[in-house]
Amino acid sequence: MNIPTELKKEIDDFVNKAMQAWNVPGLALVIVKDDEVYAKGYGIREISKPEQVDEHTLFAIGSNTKAFTAAAIGLLVQDGKLAWDDPVTKYLPDFKLYDSHATQLITVRDLLCHRSGLGTWAGDVLLYSDAPAAEIVSRLRYIQPEFGFRAEYGYSNLMFIVAGEVILRVTGTSWNKFIEQRIFAPLGMQDSVLGTRYFGDRTNIAMPHEDIQGRIQTVPYSKKTQVRASGSIWASTADIAMWLKLQLNNGTLAGKQIVDSAILDETHTPQTPIKLTAVERQLFPSRHFSAYGLGWYLSDIHGRFVVRHTGGVDGMLSSVVMIPEEQIGIAVFTNKLPNSAYAAVPHFITEKLLNVPAHDWVETYLGLEKQEGANNVVKAAQTHQQQDASRAKDTRPSLALEKYAGEYECALLGGATVSVEGSGFHIQLQVNESISGILEHWHYDTFLCKWNNPVLGESLIPFITDGQGEVAEFRVKIREDWIDPLEHVFKR
């Protein structure tokens, strides 16, 4: 892409400033404008190692995978093998939600636009599971809805896993293979893979990083997390350029029609309205609406229609932004979580390409985070104060520790083992070996779990007795702020 030298320098300076502000080791970006491509890598793939990021470096794109899944369903609509508004049970007869009414009415379209009635992230701890997708889908019947079917927006990764199972049932081909054959191959996406297990002999791979106890650390990308059709793609910006071209050119690439324009139009059409937040109004005063299409967020900026999504997984954050009427597409991949560089950089480049006054998005986000951070500190302090204030002093468990030990079962998450090992008291959830921790007495029959995975933090776990001197169950929330808001009940 023929970007003026002066603009290239402005972009470089801004990217470097953003990376420094949030201590991001590596960043890759690509700009598509009028079918021309500009791609560049910045920084390193892993801290303390010299390998540089370039346009072929693989990053986990997280929920930017969802648009691929929606397009895959669209290809089946194009082929006449299903319809957007077919009932899910037409293809998955055993599929059930907690609400029988929703089970009967939910359609393939509903799977792709976050209106199933489930609350945001409800049951997402299942994404840690090693269980087959079909088993995960079978457990959805145990998740109580937060609101009425189709009544509100509730972000659900699990519904996209169901969509992947629909693809398998209709075609006899796994979601992975279908994406490879019908999207990756026609677009020439030779770098990209459908999860870490498919890395093969690839070595140009960014490592994920997270801030843990105030220090940036490399964290292992999980080989067992089964996010599947909701967020498992690893891609390079060189490959995503082809995806952006397809989207901006009404389903064509290099003169070949790969996806019908009507199919892409449907994915770019608002399906579920989303309330504009106070922060969104503050950041984008010219924005009039927000909605979810099929695998895409939809909104407006500076009088233009915007198609966008973000993704966060495995210590990485990504952003994809398109302005179809201006033939603009931008993707930014980063290998650090949290950071706001992945959002600030596309905003800056968008304003430059639209020739509107450019904000200093680094300072804007830093200011926002400072305020949010102060609020979070106050909120966390209040929570700890309330927690400490409610803690009864000088209490003991009502039973010997051995009485709490044993096997437990949760309809949604499966088994759990509580064990006494020497002087230690441990818990292991079978949903994934990484969800384990040490239990310390808090008060009465409640214990504080310090999870071994630092991302999970701590949880208060109350054990409940049956009145006969036996433990009947325990209850646990696992990082309810973003991993899963539900309280899970494990029974003996």
CSV table of C-alpha atoms in Angstrom, one decimal:
chain,number,residue,atom,x,y,z
A,1,MET,CA,0.0,0.0,0.0
A,2,ASN,CA,1.4,3.4,-1.0
A,3,ILE,CA,1.3,5.1,2.4
A,4,PRO,CA,3.1,8.5,2.4
A,5,THR,CA,6.4,8.5,4.3
A,6,GLU,CA,5.2,11.1,6.7
A,7,LEU,CA,2.1,9.0,7.6
A,8,LYS,CA,4.3,5.9,8.0
A,9,LYS,CA,6.4,7.8,10.5
A,10,GLU,CA,3.3,9.0,12.4
A,11,ILE,CA,2.0,5.4,12.6
A,12,ASP,CA,5.4,4.1,13.7
A,13,ASP,CA,5.7,6.8,16.4
A,14,PHE,CA,2.2,6.2,17.7
A,15,VAL,CA,2.6,2.4,17.7
A,16,ASN,CA,5.9,2.6,19.6
A,17,LYS,CA,4.3,5.1,22.1
A,18,ALA,CA,1.4,2.7,22.6
A,19,MET,CA,3.6,-0.3,23.1
A,20,GLN,CA,5.8,1.5,25.6
A,21,ALA,CA,2.7,2.8,27.5
A,22,TRP,CA,1.4,-0.7,28.1
A,23,ASN,CA,4.7,-2.6,28.0
A,24,VAL,CA,3.6,-4.7,25.0
A,25,PRO,CA,6.4,-6.9,23.8
A,26,GLY,CA,5.2,-7.4,20.2
A,27,LEU,CA,2.6,-6.0,17.9
A,28,ALA,CA,1.6,-6.7,14.3
A,29,LEU,CA,-0.6,-4.5,12.2
A,30,VAL,CA,-2.1,-4.5,8.7
A,31,ILE,CA,-3.9,-1.8,6.8
A,32,VAL,CA,-6.0,-2.5,3.7
A,33,LYS,CA,-7.1,0.5,1.7
A,34,ASP,CA,-8.7,0.3,-1.8
A,35,ASP,CA,-7.4,-3.3,-2.0
A,36,GLU,CA,-3.8,-2.4,-1.3
A,37,VAL,CA,-2.0,-3.8,1.7
A,38,TYR,CA,0.4,-2.3,4.2
A,39,ALA,CA,1.7,-4.7,6.9
A,40,LYS,CA,4.4,-4.3,9.5
A,41,GLY,CA,5.6,-6.0,12.7
A,42,TYR,CA,7.0,-4.3,15.8
A,43,GLY,CA,8.9,-5.6,18.8
A,44,ILE,CA,9.6,-9.1,19.8
A,45,ARG,CA,7.7,-12.4,19.9
A,46,GLU,CA,8.8,-13.2,23.5
A,47,ILE,CA,10.4,-11.2,26.3
A,48,SER,CA,14.2,-11.8,26.8
A,49,LYS,CA,14.4,-13.3,23.3
A,50,PRO,CA,15.6,-11.5,20.1
A,51,GLU,CA,13.1,-12.9,17.5
A,52,GLN,CA,11.2,-10.1,15.9
A,53,VAL,CA,7.5,-9.8,15.0
A,54,ASP,CA,6.7,-9.6,11.3
A,55,GLU,CA,3.7,-9.8,9.1
A,56,HIS,CA,3.9,-13.7,9.2
A,57,THR,CA,4.1,-14.0,13.0
A,58,LEU,CA,1.2,-16.0,14.4
A,59,PHE,CA,-1.0,-14.5,17.1
A,60,ALA,CA,-4.1,-15.9,18.9
A,61,ILE,CA,-6.9,-13.8,17.5
A,62,GLY,CA,-9.5,-15.0,20.1
A,63,SER,CA,-13.0,-13.9,19.4
A,64,ASN,CA,-12.1,-12.5,16.0
A,65,THR,CA,-12.6,-16.2,15.2
A,66,LYS,CA,-16.4,-15.7,15.5
A,67,ALA,CA,-16.7,-13.9,12.1
A,68,PHE,CA,-15.0,-16.9,10.5
A,69,THR,CA,-17.6,-19.2,12.1
A,70,ALA,CA,-20.5,-17.0,10.9
A,71,ALA,CA,-19.1,-16.9,7.4
A,72,ALA,CA,-18.8,-20.7,7.5
A,73,ILE,CA,-22.5,-21.0,8.4
A,74,GLY,CA,-23.1,-18.5,5.6
A,75,LEU,CA,-21.4,-20.7,3.1
A,76,LEU,CA,-23.8,-23.5,4.1
A,77,VAL,CA,-26.7,-21.1,3.5
A,78,GLN,CA,-25.2,-20.3,0.2
A,79,ASP,CA,-24.9,-24.0,-0.6
A,80,GLY,CA,-28.6,-24.5,0.2
A,81,LYS,CA,-27.7,-26.9,3.1
A,82,LEU,CA,-29.3,-24.9,5.8
A,83,ALA,CA,-31.1,-21.6,6.4
A,84,TRP,CA,-30.2,-18.8,8.9
A,85,ASP,CA,-33.6,-19.2,10.6
A,86,ASP,CA,-33.7,-23.0,10.8
A,87,PRO,CA,-34.2,-24.4,14.3
A,88,VAL,CA,-31.0,-25.6,15.9
A,89,THR,CA,-32.8,-28.8,16.8
A,90,LYS,CA,-33.3,-29.6,13.1
A,91,TYR,CA,-29.6,-30.4,13.0
A,92,LEU,CA,-28.9,-31.2,16.7
A,93,PRO,CA,-32.0,-33.1,17.9
A,94,ASP,CA,-30.7,-33.6,21.4
A,95,PHE,CA,-29.8,-29.9,21.9
A,96,LYS,CA,-31.4,-28.4,25.0
A,97,LEU,CA,-31.3,-25.2,26.9
A,98,TYR,CA,-32.5,-24.7,30.5
A,99,ASP,CA,-35.6,-23.0,29.1
A,100,SER,CA,-37.6,-25.5,27.0
A,101,HIS,CA,-39.3,-22.6,25.2
A,102,ALA,CA,-35.9,-21.3,24.1
A,103,THR,CA,-34.9,-24.8,23.1
A,104,GLN,CA,-37.8,-25.0,20.6
A,105,LEU,CA,-37.3,-21.6,19.2
A,106,ILE,CA,-33.6,-21.0,19.0
A,107,THR,CA,-32.3,-20.8,15.4
A,108,VAL,CA,-28.9,-20.9,13.8
A,109,ARG,CA,-29.1,-17.1,13.5
A,110,ASP,CA,-29.6,-16.8,17.2
A,111,LEU,CA,-26.4,-18.8,17.9
A,112,LEU,CA,-24.4,-16.1,16.1
A,113,CYS,CA,-25.8,-12.9,17.6
A,114,HIS,CA,-25.7,-13.3,21.4
A,115,ARG,CA,-29.4,-13.3,22.1
A,116,SER,CA,-29.9,-16.8,23.6
A,117,GLY,CA,-30.9,-15.5,27.0
A,118,LEU,CA,-27.7,-16.5,28.7
A,119,GLY,CA,-25.8,-13.9,30.6
A,120,THR,CA,-22.4,-12.6,29.3
A,121,TRP,CA,-19.7,-15.3,29.8
A,122,ALA,CA,-22.2,-17.6,31.6
A,123,GLY,CA,-20.7,-21.1,31.8
A,124,ASP,CA,-17.5,-20.0,30.0
A,125,VAL,CA,-15.3,-22.0,32.4
A,126,LEU,CA,-16.4,-24.9,30.1
A,127,LEU,CA,-14.0,-23.4,27.6
A,128,TYR,CA,-11.2,-24.8,29.8
A,129,SER,CA,-12.6,-28.3,29.3
A,130,ASP,CA,-10.9,-31.1,27.5
A,131,ALA,CA,-14.3,-32.7,26.8
A,132,PRO,CA,-15.4,-33.1,23.2
A,133,ALA,CA,-17.5,-30.2,21.9
A,134,ALA,CA,-20.6,-32.5,21.8
A,135,GLU,CA,-20.3,-33.1,25.5
A,136,ILE,CA,-19.9,-29.4,26.2
A,137,VAL,CA,-23.0,-28.7,24.1
A,138,SER,CA,-25.0,-31.3,26.1
A,139,ARG,CA,-24.2,-29.5,29.3
A,140,LEU,CA,-25.7,-26.2,28.3
A,141,ARG,CA,-29.1,-27.4,29.5
A,142,TYR,CA,-27.9,-26.7,33.1
A,143,ILE,CA,-27.2,-23.0,32.6
A,144,GLN,CA,-30.1,-20.9,33.9
A,145,PRO,CA,-30.8,-17.9,31.6
A,146,GLU,CA,-30.2,-14.4,32.9
A,147,PHE,CA,-33.1,-12.9,30.9
A,148,GLY,CA,-35.8,-13.9,28.4
A,149,PHE,CA,-34.9,-15.5,25.1
A,150,ARG,CA,-34.1,-12.8,22.5
A,151,ALA,CA,-34.8,-10.2,25.1
A,152,GLU,CA,-31.3,-8.8,25.6
A,153,TYR,CA,-27.7,-9.0,24.4
A,154,GLY,CA,-25.6,-11.5,26.4
A,155,TYR,CA,-22.2,-12.4,25.0
A,156,SER,CA,-22.0,-16.2,24.7
A,157,ASN,CA,-18.9,-18.1,23.5
A,158,LEU,CA,-20.8,-21.3,24.1
A,159,MET,CA,-23.4,-20.6,21.4
A,160,PHE,CA,-20.6,-20.4,18.8
A,161,ILE,CA,-19.4,-23.8,19.9
A,162,VAL,CA,-22.9,-25.0,19.2
A,163,ALA,CA,-22.6,-23.4,15.7
A,164,GLY,CA,-19.4,-25.4,15.1
A,165,GLU,CA,-21.3,-28.6,16.0
A,166,VAL,CA,-24.1,-27.6,13.5
A,167,ILE,CA,-21.4,-27.4,10.8
A,168,LEU,CA,-20.2,-30.8,11.7
A,169,ARG,CA,-23.7,-32.3,11.6
A,170,VAL,CA,-24.6,-30.7,8.3
A,171,THR,CA,-21.4,-31.5,6.4
A,172,GLY,CA,-19.9,-34.4,8.2
A,173,THR,CA,-16.7,-32.3,8.3
A,174,SER,CA,-15.4,-30.8,11.5
A,175,TRP,CA,-15.4,-27.0,12.1
A,176,ASN,CA,-11.6,-27.0,11.8
A,177,LYS,CA,-11.5,-28.8,8.5
A,178,PHE,CA,-14.4,-26.8,7.1
A,179,ILE,CA,-12.7,-23.5,7.9
A,180,GLU,CA,-9.4,-24.8,6.4
A,181,GLN,CA,-11.0,-26.0,3.2
A,182,ARG,CA,-13.7,-23.3,2.5
A,183,ILE,CA,-12.0,-20.2,3.9
A,184,PHE,CA,-8.2,-20.6,4.6
A,185,ALA,CA,-7.4,-22.4,1.4
A,186,PRO,CA,-9.4,-20.2,-1.1
A,187,LEU,CA,-7.9,-17.1,0.5
A,188,GLY,CA,-4.4,-18.4,0.6
A,189,MET,CA,-4.1,-18.1,4.4
A,190,GLN,CA,-1.1,-20.3,4.6
A,191,ASP,CA,0.3,-19.2,8.0
A,192,SER,CA,-2.9,-19.5,10.0
A,193,VAL,CA,-4.0,-22.5,12.1
A,194,LEU,CA,-7.1,-23.6,14.0
A,195,GLY,CA,-5.5,-23.9,17.4
A,196,THR,CA,-2.2,-24.6,19.0
A,197,ARG,CA,-2.3,-28.4,18.3
A,198,TYR,CA,-1.9,-27.5,14.6
A,199,PHE,CA,1.3,-25.5,14.9
A,200,GLY,CA,3.3,-28.3,13.3
A,201,ASP,CA,6.8,-27.2,12.3
A,202,ARG,CA,5.9,-23.5,12.5
A,203,THR,CA,8.2,-21.4,14.6
A,204,ASN,CA,7.2,-17.8,13.8
A,205,ILE,CA,4.8,-17.7,16.8
A,206,ALA,CA,4.2,-14.9,19.3
A,207,MET,CA,4.2,-16.0,22.9
A,208,PRO,CA,1.5,-14.7,25.2
A,209,HIS,CA,2.3,-12.5,28.2
A,210,GLU,CA,0.4,-11.2,31.2
A,211,ASP,CA,0.9,-8.9,34.1
A,212,ILE,CA,1.2,-11.1,37.1
A,213,GLN,CA,1.8,-9.6,40.5
A,214,GLY,CA,3.0,-6.4,38.9
A,215,ARG,CA,5.5,-8.0,36.5
A,216,ILE,CA,5.1,-9.0,32.9
A,217,GLN,CA,5.7,-12.7,32.4
A,218,THR,CA,5.5,-15.2,29.5
A,219,VAL,CA,2.6,-17.5,30.1
A,220,PRO,CA,2.1,-20.8,28.3
A,221,TYR,CA,-0.5,-20.9,25.6
A,222,SER,CA,-2.9,-23.6,26.7
A,223,LYS,CA,-2.9,-26.6,24.5
A,224,LYS,CA,-6.1,-27.9,26.2
A,225,THR,CA,-8.4,-24.9,26.2
A,226,GLN,CA,-11.2,-25.9,23.8
A,227,VAL,CA,-12.5,-22.5,22.6
A,228,ARG,CA,-13.1,-24.1,19.2
A,229,ALA,CA,-15.4,-22.1,16.9
A,230,SER,CA,-15.7,-19.3,19.4
A,231,GLY,CA,-12.0,-18.3,19.5
A,232,SER,CA,-9.3,-20.8,18.6
A,233,ILE,CA,-7.7,-19.3,15.4
A,234,TRP,CA,-4.1,-18.2,15.3
A,235,ALA,CA,-3.4,-16.0,12.4
A,236,SER,CA,-0.8,-13.6,10.9
A,237,THR,CA,-1.6,-10.1,9.7
A,238,ALA,CA,-0.4,-11.2,6.2
A,239,ASP,CA,-3.3,-13.7,6.2
A,240,ILE,CA,-5.8,-11.4,7.8
A,241,ALA,CA,-5.2,-9.0,5.0
A,242,MET,CA,-6.8,-11.5,2.6
A,243,TRP,CA,-9.8,-11.9,5.0
A,244,LEU,CA,-10.2,-8.1,5.1
A,245,LYS,CA,-10.1,-7.9,1.3
A,246,LEU,CA,-12.8,-10.6,1.1
A,247,GLN,CA,-15.0,-8.7,3.5
A,248,LEU,CA,-14.5,-5.3,1.8
A,249,ASN,CA,-14.9,-6.6,-1.7
A,250,ASN,CA,-18.3,-8.2,-1.3
A,251,GLY,CA,-17.0,-11.8,-1.0
A,252,THR,CA,-14.5,-11.7,-3.9
A,253,LEU,CA,-10.7,-12.0,-3.8
A,254,ALA,CA,-8.5,-11.6,-6.9
A,255,GLY,CA,-11.7,-11.6,-9.1
A,256,LYS,CA,-13.0,-14.8,-7.7
A,257,GLN,CA,-16.4,-14.9,-5.8
A,258,ILE,CA,-15.7,-17.0,-2.7
A,259,VAL,CA,-18.7,-15.9,-0.6
A,260,ASP,CA,-21.9,-14.5,-2.0
A,261,SER,CA,-22.2,-10.8,-1.3
A,262,ALA,CA,-25.7,-11.4,0.2
A,263,ILE,CA,-24.2,-13.7,2.8
A,264,LEU,CA,-21.6,-11.1,3.9
A,265,ASP,CA,-24.3,-8.4,3.9
A,266,GLU,CA,-26.3,-10.6,6.3
A,267,THR,CA,-23.4,-11.0,8.7
A,268,HIS,CA,-23.0,-7.2,8.6
A,269,THR,CA,-26.6,-6.5,9.3
A,270,PRO,CA,-27.6,-5.6,12.9
A,271,GLN,CA,-29.4,-8.4,14.7
A,272,THR,CA,-29.2,-7.6,18.4
A,273,PRO,CA,-29.2,-4.0,19.7
A,274,ILE,CA,-26.6,-3.1,22.3
A,275,LYS,CA,-27.0,-0.2,24.7
A,276,LEU,CA,-24.3,2.5,24.4
A,277,THR,CA,-22.3,2.7,27.6
A,278,ALA,CA,-21.3,5.9,29.3
A,279,VAL,CA,-17.7,5.2,28.5
A,280,GLU,CA,-18.5,4.5,24.8
A,281,ARG,CA,-20.4,7.9,24.6
A,282,GLN,CA,-17.4,9.6,26.2
A,283,LEU,CA,-14.9,8.0,23.8
A,284,PHE,CA,-17.0,8.3,20.7
A,285,PRO,CA,-19.4,11.3,21.0
A,286,SER,CA,-20.4,11.0,17.3
A,287,ARG,CA,-21.5,7.3,17.7
A,288,HIS,CA,-25.3,6.8,17.4
A,289,PHE,CA,-25.8,3.1,17.7
A,290,SER,CA,-24.2,-0.2,18.6
A,291,ALA,CA,-25.4,-3.7,17.7
A,292,TYR,CA,-24.2,-7.2,17.0
A,293,GLY,CA,-24.6,-8.8,13.6
A,294,LEU,CA,-23.5,-12.3,12.9
A,295,GLY,CA,-20.0,-12.7,14.3
A,296,TRP,CA,-19.4,-8.9,14.1
A,297,TYR,CA,-20.0,-5.8,16.2
A,298,LEU,CA,-21.6,-3.0,14.2
A,299,SER,CA,-21.6,0.7,15.0
A,300,ASP,CA,-20.8,4.1,13.4
A,301,ILE,CA,-18.0,6.6,13.7
A,302,HIS,CA,-17.6,10.0,12.0
A,303,GLY,CA,-20.8,9.3,10.0
A,304,ARG,CA,-19.5,6.0,8.6
A,305,PHE,CA,-20.7,2.5,9.2
A,306,VAL,CA,-18.2,0.3,11.1
A,307,VAL,CA,-17.8,-3.5,11.2
A,308,ARG,CA,-15.5,-4.6,14.0
A,309,HIS,CA,-14.5,-7.1,16.6
A,310,THR,CA,-12.0,-7.7,19.3
A,311,GLY,CA,-10.4,-10.9,20.7
A,312,GLY,CA,-8.7,-11.8,23.9
A,313,VAL,CA,-7.2,-15.2,24.8
A,314,ASP,CA,-4.0,-16.7,26.0
A,315,GLY,CA,-2.3,-13.5,27.1
A,316,MET,CA,-3.1,-11.8,23.7
A,317,LEU,CA,-5.4,-9.1,22.5
A,318,SER,CA,-6.5,-8.3,18.9
A,319,SER,CA,-8.7,-5.9,17.1
A,320,VAL,CA,-10.2,-5.9,13.6
A,321,VAL,CA,-11.9,-2.8,12.2
A,322,MET,CA,-13.5,-2.2,8.8
A,323,ILE,CA,-15.2,0.8,7.2
A,324,PRO,CA,-16.7,-0.7,4.0
A,325,GLU,CA,-17.8,2.6,2.3
A,326,GLU,CA,-14.2,3.9,2.6
A,327,GLN,CA,-12.6,0.5,1.6
A,328,ILE,CA,-10.6,0.6,4.9
A,329,GLY,CA,-9.6,-2.5,6.9
A,330,ILE,CA,-7.3,-2.5,9.9
A,331,ALA,CA,-6.1,-5.4,12.1
A,332,VAL,CA,-3.8,-5.1,15.1
A,333,PHE,CA,-2.5,-8.1,17.0
A,334,THR,CA,-0.6,-7.9,20.4
A,335,ASN,CA,1.0,-10.5,22.7
A,336,LYS,CA,0.2,-8.9,26.1
A,337,LEU,CA,-2.9,-8.9,28.3
A,338,PRO,CA,-4.1,-6.5,29.5
A,339,ASN,CA,-3.2,-3.6,27.2
A,340,SER,CA,-5.1,-0.8,25.4
A,341,ALA,CA,-2.6,-0.5,22.5
A,342,TYR,CA,-4.7,-3.0,20.5
A,343,ALA,CA,-7.6,-0.6,20.6
A,344,ALA,CA,-5.7,2.8,20.5
A,345,VAL,CA,-3.7,2.0,17.3
A,346,PRO,CA,-6.8,1.2,15.1
A,347,HIS,CA,-8.5,4.4,16.3
A,348,PHE,CA,-5.5,6.5,15.5
A,349,ILE,CA,-5.0,5.0,12.0
A,350,THR,CA,-8.8,5.3,11.3
A,351,GLU,CA,-8.8,9.0,12.0
A,352,LYS,CA,-5.7,9.5,9.9
A,353,LEU,CA,-7.1,7.6,6.9
A,354,LEU,CA,-10.5,9.4,7.2
A,355,ASN,CA,-8.6,12.8,7.4
A,356,VAL,CA,-10.4,13.9,10.6
A,357,PRO,CA,-8.6,15.4,13.7
A,358,ALA,CA,-6.7,12.6,15.4
A,359,HIS,CA,-6.9,12.1,19.1
A,360,ASP,CA,-4.0,11.1,21.3
A,361,TRP,CA,-5.6,7.7,22.0
A,362,VAL,CA,-2.7,6.7,24.2
A,363,GLU,CA,-3.4,9.5,26.6
A,364,THR,CA,-7.2,9.0,26.3
A,365,TYR,CA,-7.0,5.4,27.3
A,366,LEU,CA,-4.4,5.9,30.0
A,367,GLY,CA,-6.6,8.6,31.5
A,368,LEU,CA,-9.6,6.3,31.3
A,369,GLU,CA,-7.6,3.4,32.9
A,370,LYS,CA,-6.4,5.7,35.6
A,371,GLN,CA,-9.9,6.5,36.6
A,372,GLU,CA,-11.1,3.0,36.2
A,373,GLY,CA,-8.1,1.8,38.1
A,374,ALA,CA,-8.8,4.2,41.0
A,375,ASN,CA,-12.5,3.0,41.0
A,376,ASN,CA,-11.4,-0.6,40.9
A,377,VAL,CA,-9.0,-0.1,43.8
A,378,VAL,CA,-11.7,1.6,45.8
A,379,LYS,CA,-14.1,-1.2,44.8
A,380,ALA,CA,-11.6,-3.9,45.6
A,381,ALA,CA,-10.8,-2.3,49.0
A,382,GLN,CA,-14.5,-2.0,49.8
A,383,THR,CA,-15.0,-5.7,48.8
A,384,HIS,CA,-12.1,-6.8,51.0
A,385,GLN,CA,-13.3,-4.6,53.8
A,386,GLN,CA,-16.8,-6.1,53.6
A,387,GLN,CA,-15.4,-9.6,53.3
A,388,ASP,CA,-13.2,-9.1,56.3
A,389,ALA,CA,-15.9,-7.4,58.2
A,390,SER,CA,-18.3,-10.3,57.6
A,391,ARG,CA,-15.6,-12.9,58.6
A,392,ALA,CA,-16.4,-14.4,62.0
A,393,LYS,CA,-13.3,-14.5,64.1
A,394,ASP,CA,-12.1,-17.4,66.1
A,395,THR,CA,-14.2,-20.0,64.4
A,396,ARG,CA,-13.3,-23.5,63.4
A,397,PRO,CA,-14.7,-25.9,60.7
A,398,SER,CA,-17.6,-27.9,62.1
A,399,LEU,CA,-16.0,-31.1,60.9
A,400,ALA,CA,-12.6,-32.6,60.7
A,401,LEU,CA,-10.9,-31.8,57.3
A,402,GLU,CA,-11.1,-35.4,56.2
A,403,LYS,CA,-14.9,-35.0,56.3
A,404,TYR,CA,-14.8,-32.4,53.6
A,405,ALA,CA,-12.5,-34.5,51.4
A,406,GLY,CA,-13.9,-36.7,48.7
A,407,GLU,CA,-15.5,-36.6,45.2
A,408,TYR,CA,-18.1,-34.1,44.2
A,409,GLU,CA,-20.1,-33.7,41.0
A,410,CYS,CA,-21.5,-30.6,39.2
A,411,ALA,CA,-24.0,-31.1,36.4
A,412,LEU,CA,-22.4,-28.4,34.3
A,413,LEU,CA,-18.7,-28.8,35.1
A,414,GLY,CA,-18.4,-32.4,36.0
A,415,GLY,CA,-16.4,-33.7,38.9
A,416,ALA,CA,-14.2,-32.2,41.6
A,417,THR,CA,-11.8,-33.7,44.1
A,418,VAL,CA,-11.2,-32.3,47.6
A,419,SER,CA,-8.2,-33.9,49.3
A,420,VAL,CA,-6.1,-33.7,52.4
A,421,GLU,CA,-2.5,-34.1,51.6
A,422,GLY,CA,-0.2,-33.9,54.7
A,423,SER,CA,-0.9,-30.5,56.2
A,424,GLY,CA,-2.4,-29.2,53.0
A,425,PHE,CA,-6.0,-29.0,51.9
A,426,HIS,CA,-6.5,-29.1,48.1
A,427,ILE,CA,-9.2,-28.9,45.5
A,428,GLN,CA,-9.1,-30.0,41.8
A,429,LEU,CA,-11.8,-29.4,39.3
A,430,GLN,CA,-11.8,-32.1,36.6
A,431,VAL,CA,-12.9,-29.6,33.9
A,432,ASN,CA,-9.2,-28.8,33.5
A,433,GLU,CA,-6.1,-29.7,35.5
A,434,SER,CA,-5.1,-26.1,35.7
A,435,ILE,CA,-8.2,-25.3,37.9
A,436,SER,CA,-6.7,-26.4,41.2
A,437,GLY,CA,-5.9,-24.7,44.4
A,438,ILE,CA,-5.1,-24.7,48.1
A,439,LEU,CA,-7.9,-24.3,50.6
A,440,GLU,CA,-7.4,-22.2,53.8
A,441,HIS,CA,-10.0,-22.0,56.5
A,442,TRP,CA,-11.9,-18.7,56.4
A,443,HIS,CA,-14.7,-19.1,58.9
A,444,TYR,CA,-17.2,-21.7,59.9
A,445,ASP,CA,-17.4,-24.1,56.9
A,446,THR,CA,-16.2,-21.6,54.4
A,447,PHE,CA,-12.7,-21.9,52.9
A,448,LEU,CA,-10.6,-19.5,50.9
A,449,CYS,CA,-9.2,-21.1,47.7
A,450,LYS,CA,-6.0,-19.7,46.3
A,451,TRP,CA,-6.0,-21.0,42.8
A,452,ASN,CA,-2.7,-22.3,41.5
A,453,ASN,CA,-3.3,-20.5,38.2
A,454,PRO,CA,-2.6,-16.8,39.1
A,455,VAL,CA,-5.1,-15.6,36.5
A,456,LEU,CA,-7.9,-17.2,38.5
A,457,GLY,CA,-7.0,-15.3,41.7
A,458,GLU,CA,-9.0,-16.4,44.9
A,459,SER,CA,-12.5,-17.7,45.6
A,460,LEU,CA,-14.4,-18.1,48.8
A,461,ILE,CA,-15.9,-21.7,48.9
A,462,PRO,CA,-18.6,-22.5,51.4
A,463,PHE,CA,-19.2,-26.1,52.2
A,464,ILE,CA,-22.8,-27.0,53.3
A,465,THR,CA,-23.6,-29.9,55.6
A,466,ASP,CA,-26.7,-32.0,55.6
A,467,GLY,CA,-27.5,-31.8,59.3
A,468,GLN,CA,-26.4,-35.4,59.8
A,469,GLY,CA,-22.7,-34.6,60.2
A,470,GLU,CA,-21.9,-35.0,56.6
A,471,VAL,CA,-20.9,-32.5,53.9
A,472,ALA,CA,-23.6,-32.3,51.1
A,473,GLU,CA,-22.1,-29.8,48.7
A,474,PHE,CA,-19.8,-26.8,48.1
A,475,ARG,CA,-20.3,-23.7,45.9
A,476,VAL,CA,-17.7,-21.8,43.9
A,477,LYS,CA,-17.4,-18.8,41.6
A,478,ILE,CA,-14.3,-18.8,39.4
A,479,ARG,CA,-13.2,-15.3,38.4
A,480,GLU,CA,-16.8,-14.0,38.1
A,481,ASP,CA,-15.6,-10.7,36.7
A,482,TRP,CA,-14.7,-12.2,33.3
A,483,ILE,CA,-14.2,-15.9,33.2
A,484,ASP,CA,-17.7,-17.0,34.4
A,485,PRO,CA,-20.2,-15.1,36.5
A,486,LEU,CA,-22.1,-18.2,37.7
A,487,GLU,CA,-22.0,-19.9,41.1
A,488,HIS,CA,-21.4,-23.6,40.5
A,489,VAL,CA,-22.8,-26.1,42.9
A,490,PHE,CA,-20.8,-29.4,43.5
A,491,LYS,CA,-22.8,-32.1,45.3
A,492,ARG,CA,-21.6,-35.3,47.0
